[in-house]
Amino acid sequence: MKIISLLIMFGTVLQANDLRYFAEHDKREIKSEIIDSQHQLRLISSLPDNWQESDKRSAFVFIHGGGWVAGEPENFIPHMRYFSSRGAVCFSINYRLLKTKNYRWNKKLSDDENKINEQKKLQEYIAGPSLTELISDCEKAMLHIRKNASSYGIDPKGLIVIGDSAGGHLASCMATIVKAEARANALVDCNGITDLTYEPWISNVKPCNDPISKAKQASPVFNIPTQPIPALILHGDQDFIVVEKMAREFHNALYSKGYSSEFKLYKGARHAFIVYNYSATLEETTQCLLDIDAFAVKHKFLKGPATIKMPNYSNSDKRIILESKQVKAGQEFTQVADFPGQFTLSLKIKPEKKFNGSLLQLAGSFGLNHNVHNNGHDLSSCRFRQRNNDFKLIAKQWNDYQLAVFKDKVVITLNGQTLEYEKNLPLGFISNTLIIGKGLKAEIKDLKFYNSPF
């Protein structure tokens, strides 16, 4: 089969101003050290360019989330590499994890056996570390960093702590509960659990006679010291894990105590929006880093403008950037630059009697997949999924297919019938690799990829 294709280099080539570069391509070394052999507490770090031990740089200290039962310091490597590129020495803290007390009933076992196992699970939880000990682990890391400031080339008065979710709780503790020698000089709390008296967070307090009192002792909102520091509280309005009310109450409590506290609510953002390739779009995570960068510059932890850029999805014309008369099933089209985040793709497809596969796929963490089968289709990405059993290709005949991706909707046209999906937030799909007909038994022709939707 003769393949005729045209690829024009369009879009943004992946560079050091793109968050994906720091997540997937940056080669900056990540060092790891054990700071407590008893509990295997680990600290990872990255250094800026032209670093010297005699420097007095700011230190960015990240604390990962995961409900206190999961996660690892490596979750923040992309962020560490970016802020190191901005001149800071970056750290990410490892802390002990709580034992989960939730027991899944095993239907293969008797009720008595399940009750015994459930009790064992509870005892493991009680015997495991407590929230107070997790706070102590992070405090130990903060003390270690400050004590060794001269070796790390940092200013001991320049520690900014950043955490999300359970890590937001621990980061906030580093700005409130811990002793003065360990306290951070600035705080960024992303969707953190700052009041453990809320349900269901109080259940993470070990069984005791007065769980409310115990919860308050480990809650930053009830333990704000009188020495104010700058704080940035970030939250998503689609966070169904940590309520917005908690974030606002923490911000207000800080502000009332004289803290230079700022609050920002991200429209459409879900929980853990700071984490790369998890619940957030690249746009949301980038915006979070831009806001942290601006906060750090405002309070003199960084200098100069941010170097990371928002993804650019804007297109002004309707040029064809890819065209192929004949396409083999599974054929890849790859270019150095990204395909545009908003586009129109059209083709003709003649599936066999039974078919199931990917009609098109923009490969990668922030890509898009349109799977088709005899009974319908499934369109999905990191943050978007729609299935439909009434809208389907007809086997053994040529189908006219078009997919138009806008900033706020997706429109599929099949044999003159149109199906429109509105996305619940602005985003684009980002990839430099387009795969057509992967795993699909079909003939495909007349592929065209336009650099804007219509």
Coordinates of C-alpha atoms in Angstrom, one line a residue:
M1 CA 0.0 0.0 0.0
K2 CA 1.4 3.4 -1.0
I3 CA 1.4 5.9 1.9
I4 CA 1.3 9.6 1.0
S5 CA 1.7 11.9 4.0
L6 CA 2.6 15.4 4.8
L7 CA 3.8 16.7 8.2
I8 CA 4.4 20.3 8.9
M9 CA 6.2 21.2 12.1
F10 CA 3.6 23.1 14.0
G11 CA 3.0 24.0 17.6
T12 CA 5.4 24.3 20.5
V13 CA 8.6 22.1 20.6
L14 CA 9.0 20.7 24.0
Q15 CA 11.4 23.0 25.8
A16 CA 12.5 23.9 29.3
N17 CA 9.6 26.3 29.7
D18 CA 7.0 23.4 29.6
L19 CA 6.1 21.4 32.7
R20 CA 6.3 18.2 30.7
Y21 CA 9.9 18.9 30.0
F22 CA 10.7 18.9 33.7
A23 CA 8.5 15.8 34.3
E24 CA 9.7 13.7 31.4
H25 CA 13.0 15.0 29.9
D26 CA 15.0 17.2 32.4
K27 CA 18.1 15.4 33.5
R28 CA 18.8 17.3 36.7
E29 CA 20.1 14.9 39.3
I30 CA 17.8 13.9 42.2
K31 CA 19.9 13.0 45.2
S32 CA 18.6 10.8 48.0
E33 CA 19.8 10.5 51.6
I34 CA 18.6 8.8 54.8
I35 CA 18.2 11.2 57.7
D36 CA 16.8 8.7 60.2
S37 CA 17.9 5.0 59.8
Q38 CA 15.4 3.8 62.5
H39 CA 12.4 4.8 60.5
Q40 CA 14.1 4.9 57.1
L41 CA 13.2 8.6 56.7
R42 CA 14.5 9.7 53.3
L43 CA 15.1 13.1 51.9
I44 CA 15.5 13.7 48.1
S45 CA 16.9 16.9 46.7
S46 CA 17.8 18.8 43.5
L47 CA 20.3 21.6 43.0
P48 CA 20.1 24.7 40.8
D49 CA 22.6 25.4 38.0
N50 CA 25.9 27.0 39.2
W51 CA 25.2 25.9 42.7
Q52 CA 27.9 26.3 45.3
E53 CA 28.1 25.2 48.9
S54 CA 28.7 28.8 50.0
D55 CA 25.4 30.0 48.5
K56 CA 22.5 31.4 50.5
R57 CA 19.7 30.2 48.3
S58 CA 16.0 29.7 49.2
A59 CA 14.9 26.1 50.0
F60 CA 11.6 24.7 48.6
V61 CA 10.5 21.8 50.7
F62 CA 7.7 19.6 49.3
I63 CA 5.5 17.1 51.3
H64 CA 3.5 14.6 49.3
G65 CA -0.1 13.7 49.8
G66 CA -1.8 10.3 49.7
G67 CA -4.2 10.3 52.7
W68 CA -1.2 9.7 55.0
V69 CA -1.3 6.1 53.8
A70 CA 0.3 6.3 50.4
G71 CA 2.5 8.5 48.2
E72 CA 6.2 9.1 47.9
P73 CA 8.6 12.1 47.7
E74 CA 9.3 11.4 44.0
N75 CA 5.7 12.7 43.3
F76 CA 7.2 16.2 43.3
I77 CA 10.3 15.6 41.1
P78 CA 8.9 17.7 38.2
H79 CA 8.2 20.6 40.6
M80 CA 11.6 20.2 42.2
R81 CA 13.4 20.4 38.9
Y82 CA 11.4 23.4 37.8
F83 CA 12.1 25.4 40.9
S84 CA 15.7 24.3 40.9
S85 CA 15.9 25.8 37.4
R86 CA 14.6 29.0 39.0
G87 CA 17.6 29.0 41.4
A88 CA 16.2 27.3 44.5
V89 CA 17.5 24.2 46.3
C90 CA 14.6 21.8 46.4
F91 CA 13.7 19.0 48.8
S92 CA 10.9 16.4 49.1
I93 CA 10.2 14.7 52.4
N94 CA 9.6 11.0 53.0
Y95 CA 7.6 10.2 56.2
R96 CA 6.2 7.1 57.8
L97 CA 2.7 6.1 56.5
L98 CA -0.3 5.3 58.6
K99 CA -1.5 1.7 58.6
T100 CA -5.0 1.5 57.1
K101 CA -7.7 0.1 59.3
N102 CA -10.2 -0.6 56.6
Y103 CA -10.8 -4.3 56.2
R104 CA -12.4 -5.7 53.1
W105 CA -14.7 -8.6 53.9
N106 CA -13.7 -11.8 52.3
K107 CA -16.7 -13.8 51.1
K108 CA -14.6 -17.0 50.9
L109 CA -14.1 -16.9 54.7
S110 CA -16.6 -17.4 57.5
D111 CA -18.0 -14.5 59.5
D112 CA -15.8 -15.5 62.5
E113 CA -12.7 -15.6 60.4
N114 CA -13.5 -12.2 58.9
K115 CA -14.0 -10.8 62.3
I116 CA -10.7 -12.1 63.5
N117 CA -8.9 -10.6 60.4
E118 CA -10.8 -7.3 60.9
Q119 CA -9.6 -7.2 64.5
K120 CA -6.0 -7.9 63.4
K121 CA -6.2 -5.1 60.9
L122 CA -7.4 -2.7 63.6
Q123 CA -4.6 -3.8 65.9
E124 CA -2.0 -3.2 63.2
Y125 CA -3.4 0.3 62.7
I126 CA -3.2 1.0 66.5
A127 CA 0.3 -0.3 66.7
G128 CA 1.4 1.7 63.6
P129 CA 2.5 5.3 63.6
S130 CA 0.1 8.1 64.5
L131 CA -0.5 11.4 62.9
T132 CA 1.6 13.0 65.6
E133 CA 4.5 10.8 64.6
L134 CA 4.1 11.7 61.0
I135 CA 4.2 15.4 62.0
S136 CA 7.4 14.6 64.0
D137 CA 9.0 12.9 60.9
C138 CA 8.5 16.0 58.8
E139 CA 9.6 18.2 61.7
K140 CA 12.8 16.1 61.8
A141 CA 13.4 16.7 58.1
M142 CA 12.9 20.5 58.5
L143 CA 15.4 20.6 61.4
H144 CA 17.8 18.5 59.4
I145 CA 17.6 20.9 56.4
R146 CA 18.0 24.0 58.6
K147 CA 20.8 22.5 60.6
N148 CA 22.7 21.6 57.5
A149 CA 22.0 24.9 55.6
S150 CA 25.6 25.7 55.1
S151 CA 26.2 22.3 53.4
Y152 CA 23.1 22.6 51.2
G153 CA 24.0 26.2 50.2
I154 CA 20.7 27.6 51.5
D155 CA 19.6 30.4 53.8
P156 CA 18.3 28.8 57.0
K157 CA 15.7 31.6 57.1
G158 CA 14.5 30.9 53.5
L159 CA 12.5 27.7 53.9
I160 CA 9.2 27.6 52.0
V161 CA 7.2 24.5 52.6
I162 CA 4.6 23.2 50.0
G163 CA 2.2 20.3 50.3
D164 CA -1.0 18.9 49.0
S165 CA -3.9 17.0 50.6
A166 CA -2.4 15.0 53.5
G167 CA 0.9 16.6 52.6
G168 CA -0.9 20.0 52.8
H169 CA -1.8 19.1 56.4
L170 CA 1.8 18.2 57.2
A171 CA 3.1 21.3 55.4
S172 CA 0.7 23.5 57.4
C173 CA 1.9 21.8 60.5
M174 CA 5.4 22.8 59.6
A175 CA 4.1 26.4 59.7
T176 CA 2.1 26.1 62.9
I177 CA 2.3 23.2 65.2
V178 CA 6.1 22.4 65.3
K179 CA 8.6 24.1 67.5
A180 CA 10.1 27.4 66.3
E181 CA 13.4 25.9 65.2
A182 CA 11.6 23.7 62.6
R183 CA 9.0 26.2 61.4
A184 CA 8.9 27.2 57.8
N185 CA 9.4 30.7 56.7
A186 CA 6.5 30.5 54.2
L187 CA 3.7 28.1 53.5
V188 CA 1.9 26.9 50.4
D189 CA -1.1 24.7 51.2
C190 CA -2.8 22.9 48.3
N191 CA -6.1 21.4 49.2
G192 CA -4.7 20.4 52.6
I193 CA -6.6 18.8 55.5
T194 CA -6.1 21.5 58.1
D195 CA -9.0 20.7 60.5
L196 CA -9.1 17.1 61.6
T197 CA -12.4 17.6 63.5
Y198 CA -14.2 17.4 60.2
E199 CA -15.5 14.0 59.0
P200 CA -14.1 11.7 57.8
W201 CA -10.7 13.0 58.9
I202 CA -11.3 12.5 62.6
S203 CA -11.3 8.8 62.0
N204 CA -7.5 9.1 61.4
V205 CA -7.0 10.0 65.1
K206 CA -6.1 6.9 67.1
P207 CA -8.8 5.6 69.5
C208 CA -8.8 7.7 72.7
N209 CA -11.2 9.1 75.3
D210 CA -11.4 12.5 73.7
P211 CA -10.9 12.3 69.9
I212 CA -12.0 15.9 69.3
S213 CA -9.3 17.2 71.6
K214 CA -6.8 14.9 70.1
A215 CA -7.8 16.0 66.6
K216 CA -7.5 19.7 67.5
Q217 CA -3.9 19.0 68.7
A218 CA -3.0 17.8 65.2
S219 CA -5.0 20.5 63.3
P220 CA -3.1 23.5 62.1
V221 CA -6.2 25.8 62.2
F222 CA -6.3 25.5 66.0
N223 CA -2.5 25.9 66.5
I224 CA -1.6 29.1 64.7
P225 CA 1.4 30.8 66.5
T226 CA 1.7 34.6 66.9
Q227 CA 4.8 34.9 64.7
P228 CA 3.2 35.4 61.2
I229 CA 4.7 34.2 57.9
P230 CA 3.5 34.5 54.3
A231 CA 0.9 31.8 53.3
L232 CA -0.8 30.8 50.1
I233 CA -3.9 28.7 50.3
L234 CA -4.9 27.0 47.0
H235 CA -8.1 25.0 46.4
G236 CA -10.2 23.6 43.6
D237 CA -13.9 24.2 43.4
Q238 CA -14.5 20.6 42.2
D239 CA -12.6 19.1 45.1
F240 CA -15.0 16.5 46.6
I241 CA -12.4 15.1 49.0
V242 CA -11.5 18.2 51.0
V243 CA -14.3 20.8 51.3
E244 CA -13.7 24.4 50.2
K245 CA -15.0 25.6 53.6
M246 CA -12.0 24.1 55.4
A247 CA -9.6 25.9 53.1
R248 CA -11.3 29.2 53.6
E249 CA -11.5 28.8 57.4
F250 CA -7.8 28.1 57.5
H251 CA -7.0 31.2 55.4
N252 CA -9.3 33.4 57.5
A253 CA -7.7 32.0 60.7
L254 CA -4.2 32.8 59.4
Y255 CA -5.3 36.3 58.2
S256 CA -6.9 37.1 61.6
K257 CA -3.6 36.3 63.3
G258 CA -1.8 38.8 61.1
Y259 CA -0.4 36.4 58.5
S260 CA 0.1 37.6 55.0
S261 CA -2.3 34.9 53.7
E262 CA -3.7 34.7 50.2
F263 CA -6.5 32.4 49.0
K264 CA -7.2 31.3 45.5
L265 CA -9.9 29.0 44.2
Y266 CA -9.4 27.2 40.9
K267 CA -12.5 26.9 38.8
G268 CA -13.0 23.3 37.6
A269 CA -10.0 21.9 39.5
R270 CA -10.3 18.7 41.4
H271 CA -8.4 17.3 44.3
A272 CA -4.5 17.2 44.1
F273 CA -4.4 19.6 41.2
I274 CA -0.7 20.3 41.8
V275 CA 0.3 16.6 41.1
Y276 CA 1.6 16.0 37.6
N277 CA -0.5 13.5 35.5
Y278 CA -3.0 12.7 38.2
S279 CA -6.3 14.5 38.4
A280 CA -5.4 17.8 36.8
T281 CA -4.9 19.0 33.3
L282 CA -1.5 20.3 32.3
E283 CA -3.1 23.8 32.3
E284 CA -4.2 23.5 35.9
T285 CA -0.9 22.2 37.2
T286 CA 1.0 24.8 35.3
Q287 CA -1.2 27.6 36.7
C288 CA -0.6 26.2 40.2
L289 CA 3.2 26.4 39.7
L290 CA 2.9 29.9 38.2
D291 CA 0.9 31.1 41.3
I292 CA 3.5 29.5 43.6
D293 CA 6.3 31.1 41.6
A294 CA 4.6 34.6 41.8
F295 CA 4.1 34.1 45.6
A296 CA 7.8 33.2 46.1
V297 CA 8.9 36.2 44.1
K298 CA 6.6 38.5 46.0
H299 CA 8.1 37.3 49.3
K300 CA 11.7 37.3 48.0
F301 CA 12.3 33.5 47.8
L302 CA 12.9 33.8 44.1
K303 CA 13.9 36.5 41.7
G304 CA 12.8 37.5 38.2
P305 CA 9.8 36.3 36.2
A306 CA 8.6 32.7 36.0
T307 CA 10.1 30.7 33.2
I308 CA 7.5 28.1 32.9
K309 CA 4.7 28.8 30.4
M310 CA 1.1 27.9 30.1
P311 CA 0.2 25.5 27.2
N312 CA -0.8 27.4 24.1
Y313 CA -3.9 26.0 22.5
S314 CA -4.8 29.1 20.4
N315 CA -5.1 28.7 16.6
S316 CA -6.2 31.3 14.1
D317 CA -6.4 29.6 10.7
K318 CA -7.6 26.2 9.3
R319 CA -4.4 24.9 7.7
I320 CA -4.0 21.2 7.1
I321 CA -1.0 20.1 9.0
L322 CA -1.3 16.4 8.3
E323 CA -2.8 14.6 5.2
S324 CA -2.6 11.0 4.1
K325 CA -4.7 9.4 1.3
Q326 CA -4.1 5.9 2.6
V327 CA -3.6 4.9 6.2
K328 CA -2.5 1.5 7.6
A329 CA -4.2 0.4 10.8
G330 CA -2.0 1.3 13.7
Q331 CA 0.0 3.9 11.7
E332 CA 1.8 6.5 13.7
F333 CA 2.4 10.1 12.7
T334 CA 5.0 11.8 14.9
Q335 CA 6.5 15.3 14.8
V336 CA 9.0 17.3 16.8
A337 CA 6.4 19.8 17.8
D338 CA 3.1 19.1 19.5
F339 CA -0.1 18.8 17.5
P340 CA -2.4 21.7 18.4
G341 CA -4.6 21.4 21.5
Q342 CA -7.6 22.3 19.5
F343 CA -8.1 20.7 16.1
T344 CA -10.3 19.0 13.5
L345 CA -9.6 15.5 12.2
S346 CA -11.5 13.9 9.4
L347 CA -11.2 10.5 7.7
K348 CA -13.1 7.7 6.0
I349 CA -13.3 4.3 7.6
K350 CA -14.6 1.0 6.5
P351 CA -14.6 -1.5 9.5
E352 CA -14.9 -5.2 9.2
K353 CA -17.9 -7.1 10.4
K354 CA -16.6 -7.3 13.9
F355 CA -14.3 -4.5 15.1
N356 CA -12.9 -3.1 18.4
G357 CA -10.0 -0.7 18.7
S358 CA -8.7 2.8 18.8
L359 CA -9.9 4.9 15.9
L360 CA -7.5 7.7 16.9
Q361 CA -5.1 8.2 19.7
L362 CA -3.0 11.3 20.7
A363 CA -0.5 9.4 22.8
G364 CA 0.9 10.5 26.1
S365 CA -0.2 11.6 29.6
F366 CA -2.4 14.4 28.3
G367 CA -3.6 12.8 25.2
L368 CA -6.9 11.6 23.8
N369 CA -8.2 8.2 22.8
H370 CA -11.3 7.4 20.7
N371 CA -12.2 3.8 20.9
V372 CA -14.8 2.3 18.6
H373 CA -16.6 -1.0 18.5
N374 CA -19.7 -2.7 17.0
N375 CA -21.8 -1.4 19.9
G376 CA -20.7 2.2 20.1
H377 CA -17.8 4.3 21.1
D378 CA -15.7 5.5 24.1
L379 CA -14.0 8.9 24.0
S380 CA -11.5 9.5 26.9
S381 CA -8.7 11.5 28.2
C382 CA -7.1 12.3 31.5
R383 CA -10.2 14.4 32.6
F384 CA -12.9 13.5 30.1
R385 CA -14.8 10.4 29.2
Q386 CA -18.0 9.8 27.2
R387 CA -19.5 6.6 26.0
N388 CA -22.4 6.2 23.6
N389 CA -24.1 3.0 22.3
D390 CA -26.4 4.7 19.8
F391 CA -23.7 6.5 17.9
K392 CA -21.6 3.9 16.1
L393 CA -19.8 3.1 12.9
I394 CA -21.6 0.9 10.3
A395 CA -19.6 -2.3 9.4
K396 CA -18.7 -3.2 5.9
Q397 CA -19.3 0.3 4.4
W398 CA -17.4 3.6 4.3
N399 CA -18.2 5.9 7.1
D400 CA -17.4 9.7 7.0
Y401 CA -15.9 10.6 10.4
Q402 CA -14.9 14.0 11.8
L403 CA -13.7 15.0 15.3
A404 CA -13.5 18.6 16.3
V405 CA -11.9 19.5 19.6
F406 CA -12.6 23.0 21.0
K407 CA -11.5 24.5 24.3
D408 CA -14.8 23.8 25.9
K409 CA -16.4 21.0 23.9
V410 CA -15.8 18.0 21.6
V411 CA -18.0 17.5 18.5
I412 CA -18.1 14.2 16.6
T413 CA -19.8 14.0 13.2
L414 CA -20.5 10.6 11.7
N415 CA -22.2 10.1 8.4
G416 CA -23.9 13.5 8.8
Q417 CA -25.0 12.9 12.4
T418 CA -23.5 15.2 15.0
L419 CA -22.8 14.4 18.6
E420 CA -21.6 17.2 20.9
Y421 CA -20.0 16.8 24.4
E422 CA -19.3 19.8 26.5
K423 CA -16.3 19.5 28.7
N424 CA -16.5 20.5 32.3
L425 CA -13.5 22.8 32.2
P426 CA -11.2 24.4 29.6
L427 CA -8.4 22.1 28.4
G428 CA -6.5 21.0 25.3
F429 CA -5.1 17.7 24.4
I430 CA -1.3 17.7 24.0
S431 CA 0.8 15.1 22.1
N432 CA 3.3 14.9 19.4
T433 CA 2.2 11.4 18.3
L434 CA -1.0 10.6 16.5
I435 CA -1.9 6.9 16.0
I436 CA -4.7 5.9 13.7
G437 CA -6.6 2.6 13.8
K438 CA -4.6 0.9 16.6
G439 CA -5.9 -2.6 17.0
L440 CA -8.7 -1.9 14.6
K441 CA -9.8 -4.2 11.7
A442 CA -10.7 -1.6 9.1
E443 CA -9.7 0.2 6.0
I444 CA -8.9 3.9 6.5
K445 CA -8.3 6.7 4.0
D446 CA -8.5 10.4 3.3
L447 CA -7.0 11.4 6.7
K448 CA -6.8 15.2 7.2
F449 CA -5.7 17.0 10.4
Y450 CA -6.5 20.7 10.6
N451 CA -4.9 23.0 13.1
S452 CA -8.2 24.5 14.4
P453 CA -11.7 23.2 15.1
F454 CA -14.6 23.9 12.8

